[in-house]
Coordinates of C-alpha atoms and ligand atoms in Angstrom, one line a residue:
M1 CA 3.9 -12.4 -40.8
R2 CA 0.6 -10.8 -39.1
R3 CA 0.3 -12.3 -35.9
K4 CA 3.8 -11.2 -35.2
E5 CA 3.2 -7.7 -36.7
I6 CA 0.5 -7.5 -34.4
L7 CA 2.4 -8.6 -31.3
L8 CA 5.2 -6.4 -32.0
Q9 CA 2.8 -3.5 -31.8
L10 CA 1.2 -4.4 -29.0
L11 CA 4.1 -4.8 -27.2
D12 CA 5.6 -1.1 -28.2
K13 CA 2.4 0.1 -26.9
L14 CA 2.5 -1.8 -23.9
H15 CA 6.2 -0.7 -23.1
D16 CA 5.5 3.0 -24.5
S17 CA 2.7 3.8 -21.9
Y18 CA 4.9 1.9 -19.2
A19 CA 8.4 4.0 -20.0
S20 CA 6.1 6.9 -20.1
K21 CA 5.6 6.8 -16.5
A22 CA 8.3 4.3 -15.0
L23 CA 11.5 6.9 -15.4
V24 CA 14.1 4.2 -13.6
A25 CA 13.5 2.1 -17.1
L26 CA 14.5 5.0 -18.9
R27 CA 17.6 5.8 -16.5
V28 CA 18.6 2.1 -16.9
K29 CA 18.4 1.8 -20.4
Q30 CA 20.7 5.1 -20.2
V31 CA 22.9 3.6 -17.7
I32 CA 23.3 0.3 -20.2
E33 CA 23.7 2.4 -23.5
S34 CA 26.2 4.9 -21.8
L35 CA 28.5 1.5 -21.2
G36 CA 28.0 0.2 -24.7
G37 CA 25.4 -2.4 -24.3
H38 CA 21.7 -2.5 -25.4
Y39 CA 18.3 -3.2 -23.6
V40 CA 16.8 -7.1 -24.5
N41 CA 13.9 -7.6 -23.2
D42 CA 13.4 -11.1 -21.2
H43 CA 9.8 -10.8 -19.9
I44 CA 7.0 -8.6 -19.1
A45 CA 4.4 -8.9 -15.9
F46 CA 0.7 -8.3 -15.3
R47 CA -1.2 -8.4 -12.2
T48 CA -4.9 -9.2 -12.1
F49 CA -8.0 -9.7 -9.9
G50 CA -8.9 -13.8 -9.9
L51 CA -12.7 -13.5 -10.9
P52 CA -14.4 -14.6 -14.2
G53 CA -13.7 -11.8 -16.9
F54 CA -10.7 -9.8 -15.2
G55 CA -8.1 -12.8 -14.1
I56 CA -5.0 -14.2 -15.8
N57 CA -6.9 -15.7 -18.8
S58 CA -8.5 -12.2 -19.6
I59 CA -4.7 -11.0 -20.0
A60 CA -3.3 -14.6 -21.5
A61 CA -6.0 -14.9 -23.8
P62 CA -5.5 -12.0 -26.7
F63 CA -1.8 -13.3 -26.2
Q64 CA -2.6 -17.1 -27.0
A65 CA -4.9 -16.0 -29.8
L66 CA -1.7 -14.6 -31.5
G67 CA 0.2 -17.7 -30.8
Y68 CA 1.6 -17.5 -27.7
Q69 CA 1.5 -20.8 -25.0
A70 CA 0.9 -21.3 -21.4
C71 CA 3.9 -22.7 -20.3
G72 CA 4.7 -22.8 -16.4
E73 CA 2.5 -22.2 -13.5
Y74 CA 3.1 -20.6 -9.8
Y75 CA 1.5 -20.3 -6.5
F76 CA 2.1 -17.9 -3.8
E77 CA 0.9 -19.2 -0.6
E78 CA 1.1 -15.6 1.9
K79 CA 1.0 -13.5 -0.8
K80 CA -2.7 -15.3 -1.9
L81 CA -1.4 -15.2 -5.8
N82 CA -1.5 -17.5 -8.8
A83 CA 0.4 -16.9 -12.0
I84 CA 1.4 -18.6 -15.1
H85 CA 4.2 -17.7 -17.7
L86 CA 3.4 -17.6 -21.6
E87 CA 5.9 -18.1 -24.2
F88 CA 5.9 -17.3 -28.0
P89 CA 7.3 -20.2 -29.5
E90 CA 7.3 -19.3 -33.2
D91 CA 10.0 -16.5 -32.6
N92 CA 12.4 -16.4 -29.2
T93 CA 12.9 -13.2 -29.6
L94 CA 9.9 -12.1 -28.4
P95 CA 9.4 -11.3 -24.8
K96 CA 8.0 -14.1 -22.3
I97 CA 4.4 -13.0 -20.6
F98 CA 4.4 -13.5 -16.7
I99 CA 0.7 -13.1 -15.3
S100 CA -0.7 -13.5 -12.0
E101 CA -4.0 -13.0 -9.9
L102 CA -5.2 -12.2 -6.7
M103 CA -7.5 -15.5 -5.1
V104 CA -10.1 -12.9 -4.3
E105 CA -12.0 -15.8 -2.6
R106 CA -9.2 -15.9 0.4
M107 CA -9.3 -12.3 1.3
S108 CA -11.8 -11.2 3.6
P109 CA -15.2 -10.4 3.5
K110 CA -14.7 -6.8 3.2
V111 CA -12.1 -6.8 0.2
Q112 CA -13.5 -9.5 -1.4
S113 CA -17.0 -7.2 -1.5
F114 CA -15.5 -4.1 -2.6
I115 CA -13.6 -5.8 -5.4
R116 CA -16.8 -8.0 -6.6
A117 CA -18.5 -4.8 -6.7
H118 CA -16.1 -2.2 -8.0
T119 CA -15.4 -4.8 -10.9
R120 CA -18.9 -5.0 -11.5
K121 CA -18.9 -1.2 -12.4
V122 CA -16.7 -1.6 -15.8
D123 CA -17.9 0.2 -18.7
S124 CA -19.3 -2.7 -21.5
S125 CA -16.8 -1.3 -23.9
F126 CA -14.1 -3.3 -22.3
G127 CA -15.7 -5.9 -23.1
R128 CA -15.2 -7.5 -19.4
G129 CA -17.7 -8.7 -16.9
V130 CA -20.6 -10.2 -18.2
I131 CA -19.1 -11.4 -21.4
G132 CA -15.8 -11.9 -20.4
I133 CA -13.0 -11.4 -22.9
D134 CA -12.1 -15.4 -21.8
Q135 CA -15.1 -16.2 -23.8
V136 CA -14.5 -14.6 -26.8
N137 CA -14.0 -16.7 -29.8
L138 CA -10.6 -16.0 -30.3
D139 CA -10.3 -18.0 -33.8
H140 CA -11.6 -15.0 -35.4
F141 CA -9.3 -12.2 -36.6
D142 CA -12.0 -9.9 -35.2
S143 CA -12.7 -11.2 -32.1
I144 CA -8.8 -10.8 -31.5
R145 CA -9.0 -7.4 -32.2
H146 CA -11.5 -6.7 -29.9
A147 CA -10.5 -9.1 -27.5
L148 CA -6.9 -6.7 -27.3
T149 CA -8.6 -3.5 -27.7
A150 CA -11.0 -4.7 -24.4
T151 CA -8.0 -5.5 -22.9
F152 CA -5.1 -3.3 -23.6
L153 CA -6.5 0.2 -25.3
H154 CA -7.6 2.1 -22.5
L155 CA -4.0 1.6 -20.6
D156 CA -4.1 5.2 -19.4
A157 CA -7.6 4.3 -17.4
T158 CA -8.5 1.4 -15.3
P159 CA -11.1 -1.1 -16.6
W160 CA -13.3 -0.1 -13.8
P161 CA -14.0 3.7 -12.2
W162 CA -11.0 5.3 -10.5
V163 CA -10.8 3.8 -6.9
T164 CA -11.0 6.6 -4.0
V165 CA -8.2 7.1 -1.7
E166 CA -9.4 5.5 1.6
D167 CA -10.5 2.1 -0.5
Y168 CA -6.9 2.3 -2.1
K169 CA -5.9 2.3 1.4
M170 CA -8.4 -0.2 2.7
L171 CA -7.0 -3.0 0.5
K172 CA -3.6 -1.8 0.8
Q173 CA -3.8 -2.6 4.4
E174 CA -4.8 -6.1 3.5
S175 CA -3.0 -6.7 0.3
E176 CA -0.6 -4.2 -1.6
Y177 CA -1.2 -6.5 -4.4
A178 CA -4.7 -6.0 -4.2
S179 CA -4.9 -2.0 -4.1
W180 CA -1.8 -2.1 -6.9
V181 CA -4.3 -3.8 -9.2
A182 CA -7.2 -1.6 -8.3
A183 CA -5.3 1.6 -9.1
F184 CA -3.5 0.7 -12.3
G185 CA -6.1 -2.4 -14.2
N186 CA -4.0 -4.0 -16.6
R187 CA -0.8 -1.6 -16.7
V188 CA 2.5 -3.7 -17.4
N189 CA 4.2 -3.5 -14.5
H190 CA 8.0 -4.1 -15.0
F191 CA 10.0 -5.2 -18.3
T192 CA 13.0 -7.3 -17.9
I193 CA 16.8 -6.5 -18.8
A194 CA 17.7 -10.3 -19.9
I195 CA 21.3 -10.3 -18.5
H196 CA 22.6 -13.7 -20.4
Q197 CA 22.1 -11.6 -23.7
S198 CA 24.3 -8.8 -22.6
K199 CA 27.7 -7.9 -23.6
V200 CA 28.7 -5.4 -20.9
F201 CA 26.9 -7.5 -17.8
Q202 CA 28.2 -10.6 -16.8
E203 CA 26.1 -11.5 -14.0
V204 CA 23.1 -9.8 -12.1
A205 CA 25.4 -8.5 -9.7
D206 CA 27.5 -6.3 -12.3
I207 CA 24.2 -4.6 -13.3
N208 CA 23.2 -3.7 -9.8
E209 CA 26.3 -2.3 -9.4
A210 CA 26.2 -0.2 -12.2
V211 CA 22.7 1.6 -11.5
Q212 CA 23.3 1.7 -7.7
K213 CA 26.1 4.2 -8.9
V214 CA 23.9 6.6 -10.4
G215 CA 21.4 6.3 -7.5
I216 CA 18.9 4.0 -8.5
K217 CA 17.3 1.8 -5.3
L218 CA 17.2 -1.9 -5.8
N219 CA 14.7 -4.1 -3.9
D220 CA 16.6 -6.0 -1.3
S221 CA 13.8 -8.1 -0.2
G222 CA 15.3 -11.6 0.1
G223 CA 18.8 -10.0 -0.8
L224 CA 19.5 -8.2 -3.6
V225 CA 20.3 -10.9 -5.7
K226 CA 17.4 -13.7 -6.1
G227 CA 18.0 -17.0 -7.1
S228 CA 21.3 -18.9 -8.4
V229 CA 22.7 -21.2 -10.8
D230 CA 21.3 -23.7 -8.6
V231 CA 17.8 -22.6 -9.9
S232 CA 18.8 -21.9 -13.6
L233 CA 17.6 -18.1 -12.9
E234 CA 19.1 -15.1 -10.8
Q235 CA 17.0 -11.9 -10.6
S236 CA 17.0 -8.5 -8.8
S237 CA 14.9 -5.7 -9.3
T238 CA 14.7 -1.7 -8.6
V239 CA 12.1 -0.4 -6.6
A240 CA 8.7 1.0 -8.2
D241 CA 8.8 4.5 -8.9
L242 CA 6.4 7.0 -7.1
V243 CA 3.8 8.6 -9.5
Y244 CA 1.0 10.6 -9.4
W245 CA -2.0 9.0 -9.6
P246 CA -6.0 9.6 -10.3
F247 CA -8.4 8.4 -7.8
A248 CA -12.0 8.8 -7.6
G249 CA -13.1 13.0 -7.4
D250 CA -10.8 14.0 -9.6
K251 CA -8.0 13.5 -6.9
L252 CA -4.1 12.6 -7.6
E253 CA -2.3 10.5 -5.2
V254 CA 1.5 9.8 -5.1
I255 CA 1.9 5.9 -5.1
P256 CA 4.6 3.3 -6.2
Y257 CA 3.9 2.0 -10.1
A258 CA 6.3 0.2 -12.1
Y259 CA 9.9 -1.2 -11.8
I260 CA 12.6 -2.9 -14.0
E261 CA 14.1 -5.9 -13.4
F262 CA 17.4 -8.2 -14.3
A263 CA 17.4 -11.3 -15.2
R264 CA 20.2 -13.9 -15.7
R265 CA 19.0 -17.4 -17.4
F266 CA 21.3 -20.3 -17.0
P267 CA 21.0 -23.9 -18.9
K268 CA 19.2 -26.6 -17.1
D269 CA 22.2 -28.2 -17.1
A270 CA 24.9 -26.4 -15.9
S271 CA 27.8 -27.8 -17.0
L272 CA 27.1 -27.9 -20.5
A273 CA 29.5 -26.2 -22.3
K274 CA 29.1 -22.4 -23.6
P275 CA 28.1 -21.1 -25.7
W276 CA 24.8 -21.5 -24.6
K277 CA 21.8 -20.8 -27.2
H278 CA 18.3 -19.8 -26.2
E279 CA 17.0 -23.3 -26.3
D280 CA 19.6 -24.4 -24.2
L281 CA 19.1 -21.7 -21.4
Y282 CA 15.7 -22.3 -18.1
H283 CA 12.6 -20.3 -19.2
G284 CA 10.4 -20.6 -16.7
F285 CA 10.3 -18.5 -13.1
E286 CA 11.1 -19.5 -9.8
A287 CA 8.5 -18.9 -7.2
M288 CA 10.6 -18.5 -4.2
S289 CA 12.4 -15.1 -6.2
A290 CA 8.9 -14.3 -8.0
D291 CA 7.7 -13.9 -4.2
K292 CA 10.4 -11.4 -3.3
I293 CA 10.0 -9.1 -6.8
F294 CA 6.2 -8.8 -6.1
E295 CA 7.4 -6.9 -3.4
S296 CA 9.2 -4.3 -5.7
T297 CA 5.8 -2.0 -5.6
Y298 CA 5.9 -2.4 -2.1
E299 CA 5.5 0.4 0.9
E300 CA 8.4 -1.2 2.6
Q301 CA 10.8 -1.2 -0.4
V302 CA 9.7 1.9 -1.6
K303 CA 9.5 4.1 1.9
K304 CA 12.8 2.0 2.7
N305 CA 14.9 3.6 0.0
E306 CA 13.5 7.3 0.7
K307 CA 14.4 7.3 3.9
S308 CA 18.2 5.9 3.1
E309 CA 18.0 8.5 0.2
G310 CA 17.5 11.1 3.0
K311 CA 20.3 9.9 5.0
T312 CA 23.1 10.4 2.7
E313 CA 22.5 14.0 2.1
Ligands
OOG401 C1 5.6 -9.9 -11.4 C2 7.0 -10.5 -9.8 C3 7.3 -11.9 -10.3 C4 9.2 -12.5 -12.1 O1 10.0 -12.3 -12.7 O2 9.5 -13.5 -11.0 C5 8.4 -11.7 -11.5 C6 5.2 -8.9 -10.3 O3 5.7 -7.9 -9.7 O4 4.0 -8.7 -10.8 O5 8.1 -10.9 -12.6
NI402 NI1 9.9 -10.4 -13.5

């Protein structure tokens, strides 16, 4: 089927561009494969600025045009974010997609005016801004292709010009989410191992232990394992890898990029007899846990782990 083929190609491209920079994903894959398991992806995630042409819809629209459907909605008061997730009902082997957006209007005047001005500088070849891709007629294949190209083909750049190191730091003081989006744009920030589909790990704590043994650092905000059977979802994540990343003026800075997550889904009715089928399981997200998972790219998590690495020398 054409739509599924396009999606598979797109997901492959997104994975390649993520895995080529997020070495932690490669290391986790090696751990899983060494133990005789294999990598099944539960979901991927994008972050955006909530402005016309740049928000959740700019990422969701091309996926929806290809058959994905919007399912859950989530809200994060303190981080000033909204999010949705999408599912592909025709084939449950395709990952869910989690997309969040910064509520730009809730930022300080300084941060707001920077984000508004900087996103106005997009190259029109990205199809953003004036002709927001969320307004493209997605019923036509050519429009879909245009929207995909506009959104994802420049994966190794941002839709807007590189930010300066100073602006990145200014944004970061107010919102680490904002500085991440300014630097990385539409890149995927994590893929997720489905523990409920794993033959080698029973629970999230098992994979946590396996990766910690080879020195991989986990996000401990809110505890190593977030959620539980009570919310039908158990999750954990590594901290983000540091990467050399381009900034305005041909500068490179080392900043946190992407991480990998582990998720175990339970049936909505936990008393249901095993084996559980895909349709028995809860496929939404849990805002309380997600709130902590966002912090996998935050300085406090990334730095804390750098320090503890030093101590074990
Ligand atoms: C997304 C964090 C939330 C989940 O599975 O709850 C999340 C992000 O870091 O952008 O992925
Ligand atoms: Ni996630």
